[in-house]
PDB file of C-alpha atoms in Angstrom:
ATOM      1  CA  MET A  70      11.668  -1.740 -13.410  1.00 81.00           C
ATOM      2  CA  THR A  71      13.812   1.337 -13.818  1.00 86.00           C
ATOM      3  CA  ARG A  72      14.608   3.944 -11.200  1.00 86.00           C
ATOM      4  CA  GLU A  73      12.088   6.350 -12.736  1.00 88.00           C
ATOM      5  CA  GLU A  74       9.330   3.754 -12.708  1.00 89.00           C
ATOM      6  CA  PHE A  75      10.062   2.856  -9.115  1.00 89.00           C
ATOM      7  CA  LEU A  76       9.965   6.493  -7.980  1.00 91.00           C
ATOM      8  CA  ASP A  77       6.823   7.163  -9.991  1.00 89.00           C
ATOM      9  CA  LYS A  78       4.995   4.282  -8.344  1.00 88.00           C
ATOM     10  CA  LEU A  79       6.291   5.285  -4.937  1.00 89.00           C
ATOM     11  CA  ARG A  80       5.050   8.841  -5.407  1.00 89.00           C
ATOM     12  CA  ARG A  81       1.618   7.632  -6.422  1.00 87.00           C
ATOM     13  CA  LEU A  82       1.356   5.229  -3.478  1.00 87.00           C
ATOM     14  CA  LEU A  83       2.281   7.965  -1.014  1.00 85.00           C
ATOM     15  CA  ARG A  84      -0.157  10.542  -2.371  1.00 82.00           C
ATOM     16  CA  ALA A  85      -2.145  10.682   0.898  1.00 80.00           C
ATOM     17  CA  LEU A  86       0.860  12.009   2.783  1.00 82.00           C
ATOM     18  CA  PRO A  87       1.709  15.706   3.063  1.00 83.00           C
ATOM     19  CA  GLN A  88       3.580  16.969  -0.008  1.00 86.00           C
ATOM     20  CA  ASP A  89       6.858  17.566   1.837  1.00 85.00           C
ATOM     21  CA  GLU A  90       6.802  13.977   3.130  1.00 86.00           C
ATOM     22  CA  ILE A  91       6.315  12.650  -0.399  1.00 88.00           C
ATOM     23  CA  ASP A  92       9.097  14.838  -1.786  1.00 89.00           C
ATOM     24  CA  ALA A  93      11.493  13.845   0.985  1.00 89.00           C
ATOM     25  CA  ALA A  94      10.843  10.131   0.492  1.00 90.00           C
ATOM     26  CA  VAL A  95      11.095  10.243  -3.298  1.00 91.00           C
ATOM     27  CA  ARG A  96      14.225  12.347  -3.113  1.00 91.00           C
ATOM     28  CA  TYR A  97      15.765   9.918  -0.617  1.00 91.00           C
ATOM     29  CA  TYR A  98      15.098   6.837  -2.713  1.00 92.00           C
ATOM     30  CA  ASP A  99      16.176   8.597  -5.895  1.00 90.00           C
ATOM     31  CA  GLU A 100      19.543   9.248  -4.277  1.00 89.00           C
ATOM     32  CA  TYR A 101      19.618   5.821  -2.705  1.00 90.00           C
ATOM     33  CA  ILE A 102      19.303   4.065  -6.038  1.00 89.00           C
ATOM     34  CA  ARG A 103      21.807   6.404  -7.722  1.00 87.00           C
ATOM     35  CA  ASP A 104      24.330   5.845  -4.929  1.00 87.00           C
ATOM     36  CA  ALA A 105      24.185   2.078  -5.267  1.00 85.00           C
ATOM     37  CA  GLU A 106      26.829   0.630  -7.553  1.00 83.00           C
ATOM     38  CA  ASP A 107      24.278  -1.438  -9.416  1.00 85.00           C
ATOM     39  CA  GLU A 108      20.861   0.107 -10.040  1.00 84.00           C
ATOM     40  CA  ALA A 109      19.124  -3.164 -10.844  1.00 85.00           C
ATOM     41  CA  GLU A 110      20.471  -4.842  -7.753  1.00 85.00           C
ATOM     42  CA  ALA A 111      19.524  -1.891  -5.561  1.00 85.00           C
ATOM     43  CA  LEU A 112      15.968  -2.032  -6.909  1.00 87.00           C
ATOM     44  CA  ALA A 113      15.824  -5.768  -6.286  1.00 86.00           C
ATOM     45  CA  THR A 114      16.961  -5.524  -2.676  1.00 86.00           C
ATOM     46  CA  LEU A 115      14.724  -2.552  -1.927  1.00 86.00           C
ATOM     47  CA  GLY A 116      11.615  -4.588  -2.665  1.00 85.00           C
ATOM     48  CA  SER A 117       8.508  -3.358  -4.422  1.00 86.00           C
ATOM     49  CA  PRO A 118       7.427   0.307  -4.250  1.00 87.00           C
ATOM     50  CA  ARG A 119       4.414  -0.982  -2.338  1.00 87.00           C
ATOM     51  CA  GLU A 120       6.595  -2.463   0.397  1.00 85.00           C
ATOM     52  CA  VAL A 121       8.683   0.683   0.628  1.00 88.00           C
ATOM     53  CA  ALA A 122       5.567   2.886   0.715  1.00 88.00           C
ATOM     54  CA  GLY A 123       4.001   0.588   3.294  1.00 86.00           C
ATOM     55  CA  ARG A 124       6.937   1.045   5.641  1.00 85.00           C
ATOM     56  CA  ILE A 125       6.819   4.806   5.280  1.00 85.00           C
ATOM     57  CA  ALA A 126       3.062   4.840   5.844  1.00 82.00           C
ATOM     58  CA  ALA A 127       3.320   2.526   8.858  1.00 80.00           C
ATOM     59  CA  GLU A 128       5.876   4.835  10.416  1.00 76.00           C
ATOM     60  CA  ALA A 129       3.748   7.889   9.599  1.00 72.00           C
ATOM     61  CA  VAL A 130       0.788   6.334  11.418  1.00 68.00           C
ATOM     62  CA  ALA A 131       2.776   4.975  14.363  1.00 66.00           C
ATOM     63  CA  GLY A 132       4.875   8.126  14.534  1.00 58.00           C
ATOM     64  CA  GLU A 133       1.764  10.195  15.293  1.00 53.00           C
ATOM     65  CA  GLY A 134       2.460   9.383  18.921  1.00 48.00           C
ATOM     66  CA  ALA A 135       6.154   9.602  19.507  1.00 47.00           C
ATOM     67  CA  GLY A 136       7.872   6.814  17.624  1.00 49.00           C
ATOM     68  CA  GLY A 137      10.387   4.428  19.113  1.00 58.00           C
ATOM     69  CA  ASN A 138      12.829   6.172  21.384  1.00 67.00           C
ATOM     70  CA  THR A 139      12.142   4.060  24.473  1.00 66.00           C
ATOM     71  CA  PHE A 140      13.617   0.743  25.479  1.00 66.00           C
ATOM     72  CA  GLY A 141      11.749  -2.191  26.942  1.00 54.00           C
ATOM     73  CA  GLY A 142       8.360  -3.390  25.800  1.00 49.00           C
ATOM     74  CA  GLU A 143       5.883  -1.230  27.646  1.00 45.00           C
ATOM     75  CA  ASP A 144       5.056   1.841  25.664  1.00 43.00           C
ATOM     76  CA  ALA A 145       1.918   2.364  27.725  1.00 39.00           C
ATOM     77  CA  ASP A 146       3.264   5.448  29.444  1.00 41.00           C
ATOM     78  CA  GLY A 147       3.791   6.855  25.981  1.00 41.00           C
ATOM     79  CA  ALA A 148       5.995   9.699  27.123  1.00 42.00           C
ATOM     80  CA  PRO A 149       8.949   9.911  24.773  1.00 43.00           C
ATOM     81  CA  ALA A 150      12.300   9.967  26.494  1.00 41.00           C
ATOM     82  CA  GLY A 151      13.557  12.216  23.746  1.00 41.00           C
ATOM     83  CA  PRO A 152      14.750  15.733  24.439  1.00 42.00           C
ATOM     84  CA  ALA A 153      13.043  17.122  21.380  1.00 40.00           C
ATOM     85  CA  GLY A 154       9.643  15.527  21.869  1.00 39.00           C
ATOM     86  CA  THR A 155       8.358  17.214  18.768  1.00 40.00           C
ATOM     87  CA  GLY A 156       7.522  13.949  17.118  1.00 41.00           C
ATOM     88  CA  ALA A 157       4.160  13.931  18.834  1.00 40.00           C
ATOM     89  CA  GLY A 158       1.418  15.375  16.680  1.00 41.00           C
ATOM     90  CA  GLY A 159       3.866  17.071  14.373  1.00 40.00           C
ATOM     91  CA  ASP A 160       1.151  17.442  11.776  1.00 44.00           C
ATOM     92  CA  LYS A 161      -2.177  18.301  13.322  1.00 45.00           C
ATOM     93  CA  LYS A 162      -3.706  18.974   9.917  1.00 49.00           C
ATOM     94  CA  ARG A 163      -3.716  15.264   9.196  1.00 52.00           C
ATOM     95  CA  SER A 164      -7.318  14.307   8.585  1.00 61.00           C
ATOM     96  CA  GLY A 165      -8.999  11.101   9.619  1.00 64.00           C
ATOM     97  CA  ALA A 166      -9.344  10.072   5.997  1.00 65.00           C
ATOM     98  CA  ARG A 167      -5.617  10.450   5.499  1.00 67.00           C
ATOM     99  CA  VAL A 168      -4.874   8.217   8.475  1.00 68.00           C
ATOM    100  CA  ILE A 169      -7.298   5.619   7.169  1.00 70.00           C
ATOM    101  CA  PHE A 170      -5.651   5.767   3.765  1.00 71.00           C
ATOM    102  CA  MET A 171      -2.240   5.294   5.308  1.00 70.00           C
ATOM    103  CA  VAL A 172      -3.470   2.352   7.341  1.00 71.00           C
ATOM    104  CA  ILE A 173      -4.788   0.788   4.148  1.00 71.00           C
ATOM    105  CA  LEU A 174      -1.431   1.449   2.516  1.00 71.00           C
ATOM    106  CA  ALA A 175       0.320  -0.191   5.438  1.00 69.00           C
ATOM    107  CA  VAL A 176      -2.041  -3.154   5.205  1.00 65.00           C
ATOM    108  CA  PHE A 177      -1.191  -3.488   1.528  1.00 63.00           C
ATOM    109  CA  ALA A 178       2.439  -3.925   2.467  1.00 63.00           C
ATOM    110  CA  LEU A 179       1.495  -7.114   4.312  1.00 60.00           C
ATOM    111  CA  PRO A 180       1.410 -10.464   2.509  1.00 57.00           C
ATOM    112  CA  VAL A 181      -1.414 -10.895  -0.001  1.00 57.00           C
ATOM    113  CA  GLY A 182      -4.641 -12.429   1.286  1.00 58.00           C
ATOM    114  CA  LEU A 183      -5.045 -10.215   4.292  1.00 62.00           C
ATOM    115  CA  PRO A 184      -5.377  -7.041   2.194  1.00 64.00           C
ATOM    116  CA  VAL A 185      -7.831  -8.721  -0.137  1.00 71.00           C
ATOM    117  CA  ALA A 186      -9.983  -9.770   2.812  1.00 72.00           C
ATOM    118  CA  ALA A 187      -9.713  -6.283   4.271  1.00 75.00           C
ATOM    119  CA  VAL A 188     -10.793  -4.662   1.012  1.00 78.00           C
ATOM    120  CA  ILE A 189     -13.793  -6.975   0.692  1.00 80.00           C
ATOM    121  CA  ALA A 190     -14.808  -6.200   4.274  1.00 82.00           C
ATOM    122  CA  VAL A 191     -14.440  -2.459   3.754  1.00 84.00           C
ATOM    123  CA  VAL A 192     -16.445  -2.551   0.522  1.00 85.00           C
ATOM    124  CA  ALA A 193     -19.202  -4.605   2.201  1.00 83.00           C
ATOM    125  CA  VAL A 194     -19.446  -2.110   5.040  1.00 85.00           C
ATOM    126  CA  ALA A 195     -19.458   0.827   2.614  1.00 86.00           C
ATOM    127  CA  VAL A 196     -22.255  -0.678   0.514  1.00 85.00           C
ATOM    128  CA  THR A 197     -24.335  -1.378   3.624  1.00 83.00           C
ATOM    129  CA  VAL A 198     -23.853   2.144   4.944  1.00 86.00           C
ATOM    130  CA  ALA A 199     -24.707   3.669   1.555  1.00 87.00           C
ATOM    131  CA  ALA A 200     -27.875   1.562   1.242  1.00 83.00           C
ATOM    132  CA  LEU A 201     -28.982   2.492   4.754  1.00 83.00           C
ATOM    133  CA  ALA A 202     -28.322   6.164   4.054  1.00 88.00           C
ATOM    134  CA  ALA A 203     -30.388   6.060   0.855  1.00 86.00           C
ATOM    135  CA  LEU A 204     -33.213   4.299   2.641  1.00 84.00           C
ATOM    136  CA  THR A 205     -33.135   6.826   5.465  1.00 87.00           C
ATOM    137  CA  ALA A 206     -33.270   9.712   3.000  1.00 89.00           C
ATOM    138  CA  VAL A 207     -36.300   8.229   1.216  1.00 87.00           C
ATOM    139  CA  SER A 208     -38.022   7.599   4.570  1.00 87.00           C
ATOM    140  CA  ALA A 209     -37.431  11.200   5.586  1.00 90.00           C
ATOM    141  CA  ALA A 210     -38.894  12.429   2.292  1.00 88.00           C
ATOM    142  CA  ALA A 211     -41.981  10.225   2.755  1.00 87.00           C
ATOM    143  CA  VAL A 212     -42.510  11.326   6.346  1.00 87.00           C
ATOM    144  CA  ALA A 213     -42.175  14.986   5.314  1.00 89.00           C
ATOM    145  CA  LEU A 214     -44.534  14.650   2.328  1.00 90.00           C
ATOM    146  CA  ILE A 215     -47.500  13.239   4.292  1.00 90.00           C
ATOM    147  CA  PRO A 216     -48.099  16.068   6.816  1.00 90.00           C
ATOM    148  CA  GLY A 217     -46.892  18.647   4.270  1.00 90.00           C
ATOM    149  CA  GLY A 218     -49.433  17.429   1.700  1.00 89.00           C
ATOM    150  CA  LEU A 219     -52.188  17.437   4.300  1.00 89.00           C
ATOM    151  CA  LEU A 220     -51.332  20.963   5.384  1.00 91.00           C
ATOM    152  CA  VAL A 221     -51.360  22.283   1.807  1.00 89.00           C
ATOM    153  CA  SER A 222     -54.711  20.552   1.176  1.00 89.00           C
ATOM    154  CA  VAL A 223     -56.236  22.195   4.255  1.00 90.00           C
ATOM    155  CA  VAL A 224     -54.916  25.572   3.108  1.00 89.00           C
ATOM    156  CA  GLY A 225     -56.486  24.897  -0.309  1.00 88.00           C
ATOM    157  CA  ILE A 226     -59.893  24.051   1.214  1.00 88.00           C
ATOM    158  CA  ALA A 227     -59.740  27.201   3.331  1.00 88.00           C
ATOM    159  CA  ALA A 228     -58.913  29.271   0.248  1.00 87.00           C
ATOM    160  CA  MET A 229     -61.763  27.667  -1.717  1.00 85.00           C
ATOM    161  CA  THR A 230     -64.308  29.372   0.562  1.00 85.00           C
ATOM    162  CA  ARG A 231     -63.106  32.675  -0.831  1.00 84.00           C
ATOM    163  CA  ASP A 232     -62.167  31.776  -4.384  1.00 85.00           C
ATOM    164  CA  PHE A 233     -62.943  28.263  -5.660  1.00 84.00           C
ATOM    165  CA  ALA A 234     -60.373  28.207  -8.473  1.00 83.00           C
ATOM    166  CA  LEU A 235     -57.609  29.698  -6.337  1.00 84.00           C
ATOM    167  CA  GLY A 236     -58.141  27.014  -3.683  1.00 85.00           C
ATOM    168  CA  LEU A 237     -58.352  24.102  -6.099  1.00 87.00           C
ATOM    169  CA  ALA A 238     -54.692  24.309  -7.111  1.00 87.00           C
ATOM    170  CA  PRO A 239     -53.196  23.974  -3.592  1.00 88.00           C
ATOM    171  CA  LEU A 240     -55.729  21.259  -2.757  1.00 88.00           C
ATOM    172  CA  GLY A 241     -54.641  19.235  -5.765  1.00 89.00           C
ATOM    173  CA  THR A 242     -50.955  19.752  -5.086  1.00 89.00           C
ATOM    174  CA  GLY A 243     -51.414  18.830  -1.438  1.00 89.00           C
ATOM    175  CA  LEU A 244     -53.259  15.614  -2.295  1.00 91.00           C
ATOM    176  CA  ILE A 245     -50.553  14.632  -4.800  1.00 91.00           C
ATOM    177  CA  ALA A 246     -47.848  15.193  -2.169  1.00 90.00           C
ATOM    178  CA  PHE A 247     -49.857  13.241   0.407  1.00 90.00           C
ATOM    179  CA  GLY A 248     -50.349  10.310  -1.938  1.00 91.00           C
ATOM    180  CA  LEU A 249     -46.688  10.322  -3.006  1.00 90.00           C
ATOM    181  CA  GLY A 250     -45.667  10.300   0.641  1.00 90.00           C
ATOM    182  CA  TRP A 251     -47.786   7.240   1.393  1.00 90.00           C
ATOM    183  CA  LEU A 252     -46.459   5.473  -1.670  1.00 90.00           C
ATOM    184  CA  LEU A 253     -42.848   6.118  -0.642  1.00 89.00           C
ATOM    185  CA  LEU A 254     -43.537   5.040   2.921  1.00 89.00           C
ATOM    186  CA  CYS A 255     -45.005   1.749   1.722  1.00 88.00           C
ATOM    187  CA  ALA A 256     -41.967   1.215  -0.528  1.00 87.00           C
ATOM    188  CA  VAL A 257     -39.571   1.924   2.327  1.00 86.00           C
ATOM    189  CA  VAL A 258     -41.392  -0.433   4.706  1.00 86.00           C
ATOM    190  CA  TRP A 259     -41.384  -3.123   2.050  1.00 86.00           C
ATOM    191  CA  LEU A 260     -37.661  -2.637   1.370  1.00 82.00           C
ATOM    192  CA  TRP A 261     -36.855  -2.670   5.088  1.00 79.00           C
ATOM    193  CA  ARG A 262     -38.726  -5.903   5.627  1.00 79.00           C
ATOM    194  CA  ARG A 263     -37.222  -7.520   2.570  1.00 79.00           C
ATOM    195  CA  GLY A 264     -33.726  -6.326   3.455  1.00 75.00           C
ATOM    196  CA  ILE A 265     -33.905  -7.453   7.050  1.00 71.00           C
ATOM    197  CA  VAL A 266     -35.511 -10.777   6.193  1.00 72.00           C
ATOM    198  CA  ALA A 267     -32.951 -11.429   3.472  1.00 75.00           C
ATOM    199  CA  ALA A 268     -30.047 -10.500   5.750  1.00 75.00           C
ATOM    200  CA  ALA A 269     -31.402 -12.645   8.562  1.00 72.00           C
ATOM    201  CA  ARG A 270     -31.873 -15.565   6.221  1.00 76.00           C
ATOM    202  CA  ARG A 271     -28.335 -15.259   4.899  1.00 76.00           C
ATOM    203  CA  ILE A 272     -26.823 -15.058   8.376  1.00 73.00           C
ATOM    204  CA  GLY A 273     -28.971 -18.010   9.454  1.00 72.00           C
ATOM    205  CA  GLN A 274     -27.824 -20.065   6.489  1.00 74.00           C
ATOM    206  CA  SER A 275     -24.160 -19.371   7.137  1.00 72.00           C
ATOM    207  CA  ILE A 276     -24.558 -20.326  10.795  1.00 70.00           C
ATOM    208  CA  ILE A 277     -26.312 -23.558   9.841  1.00 72.00           C
ATOM    209  CA  ARG A 278     -23.595 -24.321   7.325  1.00 72.00           C
ATOM    210  CA  ARG A 279     -20.924 -23.768   9.965  1.00 67.00           C
ATOM    211  CA  ILE A 280     -22.729 -25.999  12.450  1.00 67.00           C
ATOM    212  CA  ARG A 281     -23.069 -28.784   9.881  1.00 66.00           C
ATOM    213  CA  LYS A 282     -19.331 -28.650   9.264  1.00 60.00           C
TER     214      LYS A 282
ATOM    215  CA  MET B 925      20.576 -13.119  13.954  1.00 58.00           C
ATOM    216  CA  MET B 926      17.237 -13.957  15.462  1.00 58.00           C
ATOM    217  CA  ILE B 927      16.871 -10.878  17.639  1.00 67.00           C
ATOM    218  CA  ASN B 928      15.139  -8.109  15.732  1.00 69.00           C
ATOM    219  CA  ALA B 929      16.276  -4.556  16.008  1.00 69.00           C
ATOM    220  CA  THR B 930      13.264  -2.306  16.199  1.00 71.00           C
ATOM    221  CA  GLY B 931      12.278   1.032  17.688  1.00 78.00           C
ATOM    222  CA  ALA B 932      14.753   2.435  20.149  1.00 84.00           C
ATOM    223  CA  LEU B 933      17.535   0.003  19.286  1.00 86.00           C
ATOM    224  CA  LEU B 934      17.369   1.007  15.646  1.00 88.00           C
ATOM    225  CA  ASP B 935      17.270   4.693  16.626  1.00 90.00           C
ATOM    226  CA  LEU B 936      20.337   4.163  18.780  1.00 91.00           C
ATOM    227  CA  CYS B 937      22.268   2.459  15.993  1.00 90.00           C
ATOM    228  CA  VAL B 938      21.393   5.104  13.411  1.00 91.00           C
ATOM    229  CA  LEU B 939      22.304   7.959  15.768  1.00 92.00           C
ATOM    230  CA  SER B 940      25.503   6.199  16.734  1.00 92.00           C
ATOM    231  CA  VAL B 941      26.639   5.685  13.146  1.00 91.00           C
ATOM    232  CA  ILE B 942      25.943   9.323  12.286  1.00 92.00           C
ATOM    233  CA  SER B 943      27.715  10.523  15.448  1.00 92.00           C
ATOM    234  CA  ARG B 944      30.956   9.082  14.079  1.00 91.00           C
ATOM    235  CA  GLY B 945      30.646  11.064  10.876  1.00 87.00           C
ATOM    236  CA  ASP B 946      27.950  12.658   8.746  1.00 87.00           C
ATOM    237  CA  ALA B 947      26.456  10.114   6.387  1.00 88.00           C
ATOM    238  CA  TYR B 948      24.210   9.864   3.329  1.00 90.00           C
ATOM    239  CA  GLY B 949      21.310   7.466   2.996  1.00 88.00           C
ATOM    240  CA  TYR B 950      22.865   4.637   1.039  1.00 90.00           C
ATOM    241  CA  ALA B 951      26.118   4.461   3.002  1.00 90.00           C
ATOM    242  CA  LEU B 952      24.272   4.724   6.302  1.00 91.00           C
ATOM    243  CA  THR B 953      21.870   1.946   5.370  1.00 90.00           C
ATOM    244  CA  GLN B 954      24.716  -0.329   4.297  1.00 89.00           C
ATOM    245  CA  ARG B 955      26.555   0.348   7.555  1.00 90.00           C
ATOM    246  CA  VAL B 956      23.474  -0.433   9.678  1.00 88.00           C
ATOM    247  CA  LYS B 957      22.834  -3.543   7.605  1.00 86.00           C
ATOM    248  CA  GLN B 958      26.327  -4.835   8.322  1.00 85.00           C
ATOM    249  CA  THR B 959      25.403  -5.088  11.980  1.00 84.00           C
ATOM    250  CA  LEU B 960      21.660  -5.542  12.164  1.00 84.00           C
ATOM    251  CA  ASP B 961      19.327  -7.812  10.275  1.00 81.00           C
ATOM    252  CA  VAL B 962      17.120  -5.092   8.806  1.00 84.00           C
ATOM    253  CA  SER B 963      15.737  -4.599   5.329  1.00 83.00           C
ATOM    254  CA  GLU B 964      16.772  -1.698   3.096  1.00 85.00           C
ATOM    255  CA  SER B 965      13.451   0.073   3.465  1.00 86.00           C
ATOM    256  CA  THR B 966      13.523   0.067   7.277  1.00 86.00           C
ATOM    257  CA  VAL B 967      16.149   2.757   7.667  1.00 89.00           C
ATOM    258  CA  TYR B 968      14.483   5.665   5.854  1.00 90.00           C
ATOM    259  CA  PRO B 969      11.372   5.901   8.087  1.00 89.00           C
ATOM    260  CA  VAL B 970      13.627   5.851  11.155  1.00 89.00           C
ATOM    261  CA  MET B 971      15.772   8.690   9.829  1.00 90.00           C
ATOM    262  CA  ARG B 972      12.720  10.657   8.787  1.00 89.00           C
ATOM    263  CA  ARG B 973      11.240  10.332  12.267  1.00 89.00           C
ATOM    264  CA  LEU B 974      14.507  11.349  13.928  1.00 90.00           C
ATOM    265  CA  GLN B 975      14.554  14.308  11.591  1.00 90.00           C
ATOM    266  CA  THR B 976      11.032  15.437  12.554  1.00 88.00           C
ATOM    267  CA  GLN B 977      12.058  15.002  16.190  1.00 88.00           C
ATOM    268  CA  GLN B 978      14.904  17.362  15.377  1.00 90.00           C
ATOM    269  CA  CYS B 979      17.545  14.824  16.362  1.00 91.00           C
ATOM    270  CA  LEU B 980      18.929  14.872  12.828  1.00 91.00           C
ATOM    271  CA  GLU B 981      19.309  17.592  10.243  1.00 91.00           C
ATOM    272  CA  THR B 982      20.286  17.412   6.599  1.00 90.00           C
ATOM    273  CA  TYR B 983      22.493  19.387   4.261  1.00 91.00           C
ATOM    274  CA  ASP B 984      23.244  18.972   0.589  1.00 90.00           C
ATOM    275  CA  THR B 985      26.684  18.617  -0.954  1.00 88.00           C
ATOM    276  CA  PRO B 986      27.370  18.549  -4.707  1.00 87.00           C
ATOM    277  CA  HIS B 987      28.325  15.100  -5.932  1.00 84.00           C
ATOM    278  CA  GLU B 988      28.702  14.020  -9.571  1.00 83.00           C
ATOM    279  CA  GLY B 989      26.551  16.818 -10.907  1.00 84.00           C
ATOM    280  CA  ARG B 990      23.771  16.392  -8.385  1.00 86.00           C
ATOM    281  CA  ASN B 991      23.267  17.012  -4.710  1.00 86.00           C
ATOM    282  CA  ARG B 992      23.830  14.374  -2.118  1.00 90.00           C
ATOM    283  CA  ARG B 993      21.903  14.736   1.119  1.00 91.00           C
ATOM    284  CA  TYR B 994      23.923  14.204   4.264  1.00 92.00           C
ATOM    285  CA  TYR B 995      22.585  13.670   7.758  1.00 93.00           C
ATOM    286  CA  ARG B 996      24.206  15.053  10.865  1.00 92.00           C
ATOM    287  CA  LEU B 997      23.370  15.033  14.567  1.00 92.00           C
ATOM    288  CA  THR B 998      21.827  18.056  16.240  1.00 92.00           C
ATOM    289  CA  ASP B 999      22.344  18.892  19.911  1.00 92.00           C
ATOM    290  CA  ALA B1000      19.021  17.217  20.612  1.00 92.00           C
ATOM    291  CA  GLY B1001      20.285  14.212  18.657  1.00 90.00           C
ATOM    292  CA  ARG B1002      23.413  14.001  20.786  1.00 92.00           C
ATOM    293  CA  GLN B1003      21.268  14.157  23.919  1.00 91.00           C
ATOM    294  CA  MET B1004      19.046  11.432  22.537  1.00 91.00           C
ATOM    295  CA  LEU B1005      22.078   9.308  21.710  1.00 91.00           C
ATOM    296  CA  GLY B1006      23.350   9.723  25.273  1.00 92.00           C
ATOM    297  CA  ALA B1007      19.966   8.883  26.807  1.00 92.00           C
ATOM    298  CA  LEU B1008      19.422   5.852  24.586  1.00 91.00           C
ATOM    299  CA  GLY B1009      23.001   4.694  25.153  1.00 91.00           C
ATOM    300  CA  ALA B1010      22.439   4.795  28.913  1.00 93.00           C
ATOM    301  CA  ASP B1011      19.110   2.977  28.495  1.00 91.00           C
ATOM    302  CA  TRP B1012      20.834   0.343  26.412  1.00 91.00           C
ATOM    303  CA  GLU B1013      23.534  -0.240  29.055  1.00 92.00           C
ATOM    304  CA  GLU B1014      20.813  -0.648  31.672  1.00 92.00           C
ATOM    305  CA  PHE B1015      18.815  -2.979  29.450  1.00 90.00           C
ATOM    306  CA  LYS B1016      21.886  -5.061  28.662  1.00 90.00           C
ATOM    307  CA  LYS B1017      22.752  -5.371  32.357  1.00 92.00           C
ATOM    308  CA  ARG B1018      19.253  -6.578  33.206  1.00 91.00           C
ATOM    309  CA  VAL B1019      19.164  -9.127  30.433  1.00 90.00           C
ATOM    310  CA  ASP B1020      22.627 -10.366  31.443  1.00 91.00           C
ATOM    311  CA  GLY B1021      21.294 -10.580  35.015  1.00 90.00           C
ATOM    312  CA  ILE B1022      18.475 -12.838  33.906  1.00 90.00           C
ATOM    313  CA  LEU B1023      20.772 -14.970  31.775  1.00 90.00           C
ATOM    314  CA  SER B1024      23.237 -15.499  34.599  1.00 88.00           C
ATOM    315  CA  GLY B1025      20.366 -16.386  36.947  1.00 83.00           C
ATOM    316  CA  GLY B1026      21.178 -13.708  39.523  1.00 68.00           C
ATOM    317  CA  ASP B1027      18.696 -11.625  41.527  1.00 62.00           C
ATOM    318  CA  ALA B1028      17.029  -8.602  40.043  1.00 56.00           C
ATOM    319  CA  ALA B1029      19.143  -5.500  40.406  1.00 51.00           C
TER     320      ALA B1029
END
């Protein structure tokens, strides 16, 4: 790896940080590698861009509070002894997503295995949440279609007393909506049952397997 | 050395090195590494944090056709160095107290 490649990777890994943080870090390591007598050796001792980025990200997350600056183990009081004290919440714009990204980045700096497990867990949770959200949306549509369809049908029947043809159209539309609503509701109930039963079965199987071991 | 330098101890060492003369990243890291068992990538986040806490400030000086970024202590940094130095003395005394088996101070 050359210096340029290293810095390029570092920049990409840090992309969740504020721009000035990225620039400062890349600038620092650019100089660092140039200042070393032997570029290749400097790159070797620095470790991978991922490790370097992980350290920066870990500090960015931990530094939200106040950073080190106190001796002894108990940081519970949290109050920084520092005279400046500006370390706390220096960047209030930092969004939750950014913090999560940085935590993931920090996790990636740990030995392999743990990050892989973490990614699988996160993906599993995301898929579950997405499926539940889709199901909820379809349920809401079904629940809205049934009374809505009924209402439109009633309006149609009322209109038919004055003008048969004018009332027939809303009646038809209302009945279609009503029927579609029922159909969706049945589908949702079926999916719910299937999903829950399948999940329960899977959990049951894994418990049984663990007990047998 | 088995004892890890983290947090305040690392802050203290970095501030102390810079207090004896403005330093640039590579030289500072090498100096800290001579004394403490830390990896190369540990020093930058510490300096960056001290910078956001306004204990350190930077300035650029031309060097071989590019700029080299030097770090120097601010007044707040000197205060921090003094406070951490005092904390360290206290900490050292207590640990020595335990090691020599005496009563708590």
